[in-house]
Short mmCIF file of C-alpha atoms in Angstrom, two decimals:
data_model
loop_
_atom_site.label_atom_id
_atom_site.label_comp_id
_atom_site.label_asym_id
_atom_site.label_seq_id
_atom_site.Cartn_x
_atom_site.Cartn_y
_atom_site.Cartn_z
CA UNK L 1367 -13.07 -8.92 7.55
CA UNK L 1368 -10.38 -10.02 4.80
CA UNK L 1369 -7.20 -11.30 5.75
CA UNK L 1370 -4.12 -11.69 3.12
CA UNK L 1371 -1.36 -14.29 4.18
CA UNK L 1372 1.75 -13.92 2.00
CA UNK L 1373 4.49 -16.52 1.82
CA UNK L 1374 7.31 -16.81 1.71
CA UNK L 1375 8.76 -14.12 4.13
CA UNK L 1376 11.73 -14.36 3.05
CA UNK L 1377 13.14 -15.43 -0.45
CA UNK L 1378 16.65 -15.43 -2.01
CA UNK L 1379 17.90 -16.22 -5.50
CA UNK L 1380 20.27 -16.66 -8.10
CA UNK L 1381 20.46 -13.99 -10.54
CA UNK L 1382 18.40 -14.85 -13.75
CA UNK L 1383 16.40 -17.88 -11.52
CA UNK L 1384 13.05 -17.02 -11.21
CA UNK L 1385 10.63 -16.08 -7.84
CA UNK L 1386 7.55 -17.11 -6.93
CA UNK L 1387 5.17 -15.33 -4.40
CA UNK L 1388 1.70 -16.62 -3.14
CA UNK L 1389 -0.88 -15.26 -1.34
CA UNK L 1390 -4.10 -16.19 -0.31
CA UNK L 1391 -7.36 -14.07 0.69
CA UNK L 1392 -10.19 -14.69 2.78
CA UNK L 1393 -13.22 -12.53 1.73
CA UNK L 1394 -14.58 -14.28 -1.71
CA UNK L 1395 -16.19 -10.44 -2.56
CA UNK L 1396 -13.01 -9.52 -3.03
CA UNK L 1397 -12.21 -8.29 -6.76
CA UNK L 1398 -8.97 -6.33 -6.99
CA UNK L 1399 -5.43 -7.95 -6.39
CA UNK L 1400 -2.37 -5.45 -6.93
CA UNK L 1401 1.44 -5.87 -5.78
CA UNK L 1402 3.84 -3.52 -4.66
CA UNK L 1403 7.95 -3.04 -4.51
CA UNK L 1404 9.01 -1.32 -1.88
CA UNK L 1405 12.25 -0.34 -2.07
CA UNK L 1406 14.35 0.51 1.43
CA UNK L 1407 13.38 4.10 2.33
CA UNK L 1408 10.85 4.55 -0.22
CA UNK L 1409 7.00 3.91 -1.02
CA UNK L 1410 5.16 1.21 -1.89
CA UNK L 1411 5.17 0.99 -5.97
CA UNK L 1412 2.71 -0.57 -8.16
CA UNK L 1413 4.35 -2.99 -10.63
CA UNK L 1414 1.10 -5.04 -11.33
CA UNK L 1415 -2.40 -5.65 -10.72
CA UNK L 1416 -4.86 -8.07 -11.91
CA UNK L 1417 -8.98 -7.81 -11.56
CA UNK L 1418 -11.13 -10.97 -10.45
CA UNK L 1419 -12.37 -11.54 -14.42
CA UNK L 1420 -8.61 -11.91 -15.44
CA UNK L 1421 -6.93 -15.39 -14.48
CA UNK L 1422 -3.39 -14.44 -15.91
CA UNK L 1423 -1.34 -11.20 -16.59
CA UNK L 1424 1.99 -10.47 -17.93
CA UNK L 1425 4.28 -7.73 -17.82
CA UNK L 1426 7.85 -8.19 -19.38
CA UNK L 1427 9.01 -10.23 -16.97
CA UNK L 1428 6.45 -9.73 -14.47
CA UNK L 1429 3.36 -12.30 -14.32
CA UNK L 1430 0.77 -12.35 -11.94
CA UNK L 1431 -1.91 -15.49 -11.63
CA UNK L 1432 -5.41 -15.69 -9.80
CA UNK L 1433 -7.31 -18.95 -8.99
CA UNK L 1434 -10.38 -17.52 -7.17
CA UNK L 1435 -11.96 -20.76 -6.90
CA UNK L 1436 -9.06 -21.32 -4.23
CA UNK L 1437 -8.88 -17.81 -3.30
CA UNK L 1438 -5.54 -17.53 -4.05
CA UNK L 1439 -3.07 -15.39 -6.44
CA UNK L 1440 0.75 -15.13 -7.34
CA UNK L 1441 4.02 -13.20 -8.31
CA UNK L 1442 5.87 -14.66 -10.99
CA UNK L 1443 9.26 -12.75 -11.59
CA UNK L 1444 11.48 -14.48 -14.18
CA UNK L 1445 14.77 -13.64 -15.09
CA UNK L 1446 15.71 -12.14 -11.85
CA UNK L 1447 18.09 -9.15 -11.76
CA UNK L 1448 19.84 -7.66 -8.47
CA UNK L 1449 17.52 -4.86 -8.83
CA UNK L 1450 14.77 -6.91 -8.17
CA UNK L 1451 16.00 -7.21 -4.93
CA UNK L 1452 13.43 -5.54 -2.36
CA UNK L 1453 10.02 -6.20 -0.46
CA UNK L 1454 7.26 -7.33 -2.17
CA UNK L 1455 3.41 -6.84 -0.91
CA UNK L 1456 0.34 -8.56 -2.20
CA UNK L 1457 -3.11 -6.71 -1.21
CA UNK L 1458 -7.29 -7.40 -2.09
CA UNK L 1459 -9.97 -5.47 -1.59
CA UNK L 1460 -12.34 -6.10 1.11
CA UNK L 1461 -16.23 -6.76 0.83
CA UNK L 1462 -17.92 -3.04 0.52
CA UNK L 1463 -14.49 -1.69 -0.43
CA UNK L 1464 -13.41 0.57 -2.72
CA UNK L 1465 -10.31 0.18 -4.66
CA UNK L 1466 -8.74 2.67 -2.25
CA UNK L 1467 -9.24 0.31 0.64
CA UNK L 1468 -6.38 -2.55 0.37
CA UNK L 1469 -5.65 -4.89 2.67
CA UNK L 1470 -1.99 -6.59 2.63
CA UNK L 1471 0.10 -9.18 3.49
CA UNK L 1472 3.27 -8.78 5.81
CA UNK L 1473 5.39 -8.92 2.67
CA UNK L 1474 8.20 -10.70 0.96
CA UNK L 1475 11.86 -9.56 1.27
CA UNK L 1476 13.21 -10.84 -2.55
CA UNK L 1477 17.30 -10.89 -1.97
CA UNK L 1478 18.95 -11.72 -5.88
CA UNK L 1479 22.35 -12.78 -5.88
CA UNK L 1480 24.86 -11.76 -8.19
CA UNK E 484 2.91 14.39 -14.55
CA UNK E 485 3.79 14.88 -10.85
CA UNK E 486 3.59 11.98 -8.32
CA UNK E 487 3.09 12.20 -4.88
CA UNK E 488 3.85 13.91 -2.39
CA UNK E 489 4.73 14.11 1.39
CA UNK E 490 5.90 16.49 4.04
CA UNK E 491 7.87 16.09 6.10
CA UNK E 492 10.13 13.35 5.76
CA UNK E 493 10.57 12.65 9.19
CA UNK E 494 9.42 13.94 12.60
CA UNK E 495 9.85 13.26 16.10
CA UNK E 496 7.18 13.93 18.83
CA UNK E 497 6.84 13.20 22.17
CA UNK E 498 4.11 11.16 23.63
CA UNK E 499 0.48 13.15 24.07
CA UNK E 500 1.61 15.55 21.43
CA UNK E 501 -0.67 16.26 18.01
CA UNK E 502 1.00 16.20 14.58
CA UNK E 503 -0.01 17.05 11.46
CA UNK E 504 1.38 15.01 8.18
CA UNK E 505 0.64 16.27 4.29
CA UNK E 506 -0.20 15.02 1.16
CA UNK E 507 -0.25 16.42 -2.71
CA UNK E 508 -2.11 13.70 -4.83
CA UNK E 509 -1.19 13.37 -8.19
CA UNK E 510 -2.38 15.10 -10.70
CA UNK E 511 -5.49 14.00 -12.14
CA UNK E 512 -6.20 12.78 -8.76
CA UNK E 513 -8.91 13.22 -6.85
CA UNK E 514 -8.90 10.04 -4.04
CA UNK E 515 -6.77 10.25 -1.21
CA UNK E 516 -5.64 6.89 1.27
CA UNK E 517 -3.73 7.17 4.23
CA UNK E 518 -2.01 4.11 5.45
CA UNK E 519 -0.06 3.40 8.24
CA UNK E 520 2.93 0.68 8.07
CA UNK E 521 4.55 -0.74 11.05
CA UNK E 522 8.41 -1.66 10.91
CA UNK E 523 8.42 -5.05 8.77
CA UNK E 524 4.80 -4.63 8.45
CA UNK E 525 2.54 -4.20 5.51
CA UNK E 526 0.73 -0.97 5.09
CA UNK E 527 -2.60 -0.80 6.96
CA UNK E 528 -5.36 1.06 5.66
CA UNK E 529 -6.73 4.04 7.98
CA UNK E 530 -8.99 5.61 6.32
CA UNK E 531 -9.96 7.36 2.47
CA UNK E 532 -11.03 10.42 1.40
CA UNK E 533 -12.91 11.36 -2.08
CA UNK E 534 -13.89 14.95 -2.89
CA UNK E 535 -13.42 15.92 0.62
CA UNK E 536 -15.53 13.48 2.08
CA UNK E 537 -13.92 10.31 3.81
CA UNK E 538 -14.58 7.58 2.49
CA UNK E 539 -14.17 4.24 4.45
CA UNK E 540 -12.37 4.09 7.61
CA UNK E 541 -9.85 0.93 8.91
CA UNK E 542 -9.67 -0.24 12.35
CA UNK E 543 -8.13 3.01 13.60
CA UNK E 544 -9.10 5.34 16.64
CA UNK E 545 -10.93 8.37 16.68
CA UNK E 546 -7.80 10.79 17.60
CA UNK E 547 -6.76 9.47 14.06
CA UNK E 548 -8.60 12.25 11.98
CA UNK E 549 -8.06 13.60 8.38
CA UNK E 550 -9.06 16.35 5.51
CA UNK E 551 -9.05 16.67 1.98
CA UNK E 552 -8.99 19.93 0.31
CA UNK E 553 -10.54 21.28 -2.80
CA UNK E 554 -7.26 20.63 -4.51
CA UNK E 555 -7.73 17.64 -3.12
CA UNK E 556 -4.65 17.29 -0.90
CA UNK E 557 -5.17 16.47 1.75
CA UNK E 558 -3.98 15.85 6.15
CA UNK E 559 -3.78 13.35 8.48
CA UNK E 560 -3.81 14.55 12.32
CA UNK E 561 -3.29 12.84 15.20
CA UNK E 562 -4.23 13.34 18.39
CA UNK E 563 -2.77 12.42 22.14
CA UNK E 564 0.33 10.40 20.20
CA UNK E 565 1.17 7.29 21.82
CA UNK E 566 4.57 5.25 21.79
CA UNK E 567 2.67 2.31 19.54
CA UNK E 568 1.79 5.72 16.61
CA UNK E 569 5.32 5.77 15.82
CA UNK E 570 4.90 3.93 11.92
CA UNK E 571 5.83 4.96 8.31
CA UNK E 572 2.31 7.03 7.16
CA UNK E 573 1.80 6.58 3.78
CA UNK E 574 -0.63 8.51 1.32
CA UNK E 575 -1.91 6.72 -1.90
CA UNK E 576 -3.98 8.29 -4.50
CA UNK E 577 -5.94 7.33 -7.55
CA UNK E 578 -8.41 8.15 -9.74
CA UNK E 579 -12.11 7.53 -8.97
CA UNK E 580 -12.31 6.00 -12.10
CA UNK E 581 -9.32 3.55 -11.83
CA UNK E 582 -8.17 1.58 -9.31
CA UNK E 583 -4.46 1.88 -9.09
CA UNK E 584 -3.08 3.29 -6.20
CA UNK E 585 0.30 5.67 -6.51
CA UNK E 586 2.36 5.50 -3.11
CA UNK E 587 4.18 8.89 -1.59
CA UNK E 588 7.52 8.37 -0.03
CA UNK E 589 5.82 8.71 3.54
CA UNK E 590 6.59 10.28 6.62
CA UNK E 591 8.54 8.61 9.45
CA UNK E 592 7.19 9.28 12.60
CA UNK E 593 8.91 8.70 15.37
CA UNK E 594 7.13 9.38 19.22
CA UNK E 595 9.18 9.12 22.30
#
């Protein structure tokens, strides 16, 4: 079945440096690649997604980039801000899933310094 | 435009116990997830439900059971809790038509 790694685990940054997250996938089928914030004591939270016949997408300071060639996509965040600070997942849909059915890394904990 | 959903918040059981967790989609909504997510674990998927049918099913036992209703909230139950059930369950909905999936606050279940 699909597997997502996600690295780094950990990540911390000077405010206004920017943050990179990668993730790879193992199921080539796979077509759908959103990430979530999850703040502490809250749900996940979509802040971007990006489909397998997109290779870049932007969102204010928000990018996201797929190479499916190499099966693998990222999380740009530029201009960092303390509220950035949280855990970030990437997820992908599996072969014969529906949209519904994400699989997802083990996460990113973003810390932004002041 | 209301978002989702949970109740309740938290809940303690004791092992071999049943519980019942609940879930208001948003509106406009008619595709229910449940996911389960292990401290410092990403959410795993456990199963769907669309129009009150489910929908795809994750590695997840039997005793792990659900229902969507015709307003299309919808339950997870499980059965015979065990020490390892004791997650953050997490419903997700979306529109058949979209993809994006719209995260409750969950419920934190705790089994002793």
């Amino acid at each position: 079945g699909e597997n997502v790694e996600q690295h780094p685990s950990t990540l911390s940054v000077q405010e206004g440096d920017s943050a990179v997250i990668k993730c790879t996938y193992s199921d080539s089928a796979s077509n759908y690649f959103p990430w979530y914030k999850q703040e502490l004591g809250k749900g996940p939270q979509l802040i971007i997604d990006i489909r397998s016949n997109v290779g870049e997408k932007k969102d204010q300071r928000i990018a996201v980039t797929l190479n499916k060639t190499a099966k693998h996509f990222s999380l740009h965040i530029t201009e960092t801000q303390p509220e950035d600070s949280a855990v970030y997942f990437c997820a992908a849909t599996p072969l014969g899933g529906s949209q519904g059915n994400l699989i997802f890394g083990k996460g990113t904990k973003l810390s932004v310094k002041p | 435009e209301t978002g989702v959903t949970q109740s309740p918040t938290h809940l303690i059981k004791t092992r071999g116990q049943q519980v019942t967790l609940r879930c208001s989609s948003q509106s406009g909504h008619n595709t229910v997830s449940w996911y389960q997510q292990a401290l410092g674990q990403g959410p795993q998927f456990i199963f769907q439900y669309y129009r009150e049918e489910e929908n795809g099913r994750g590695n997840f036992p039997p005793r792990f059971s659900g229902l969507q209703f015709p307003n299309y909230s919808s339950e997870l139950n499980v059965n015979a809790l065990e020490l390892d059930d004791s997650a953050l369950y997490l419903c997700a909905s979306s529109s058949s038509w979209r993809g994006e999936q719209f995260f409750g606050p969950g419920t934190r279940l705790t089994v002793l």
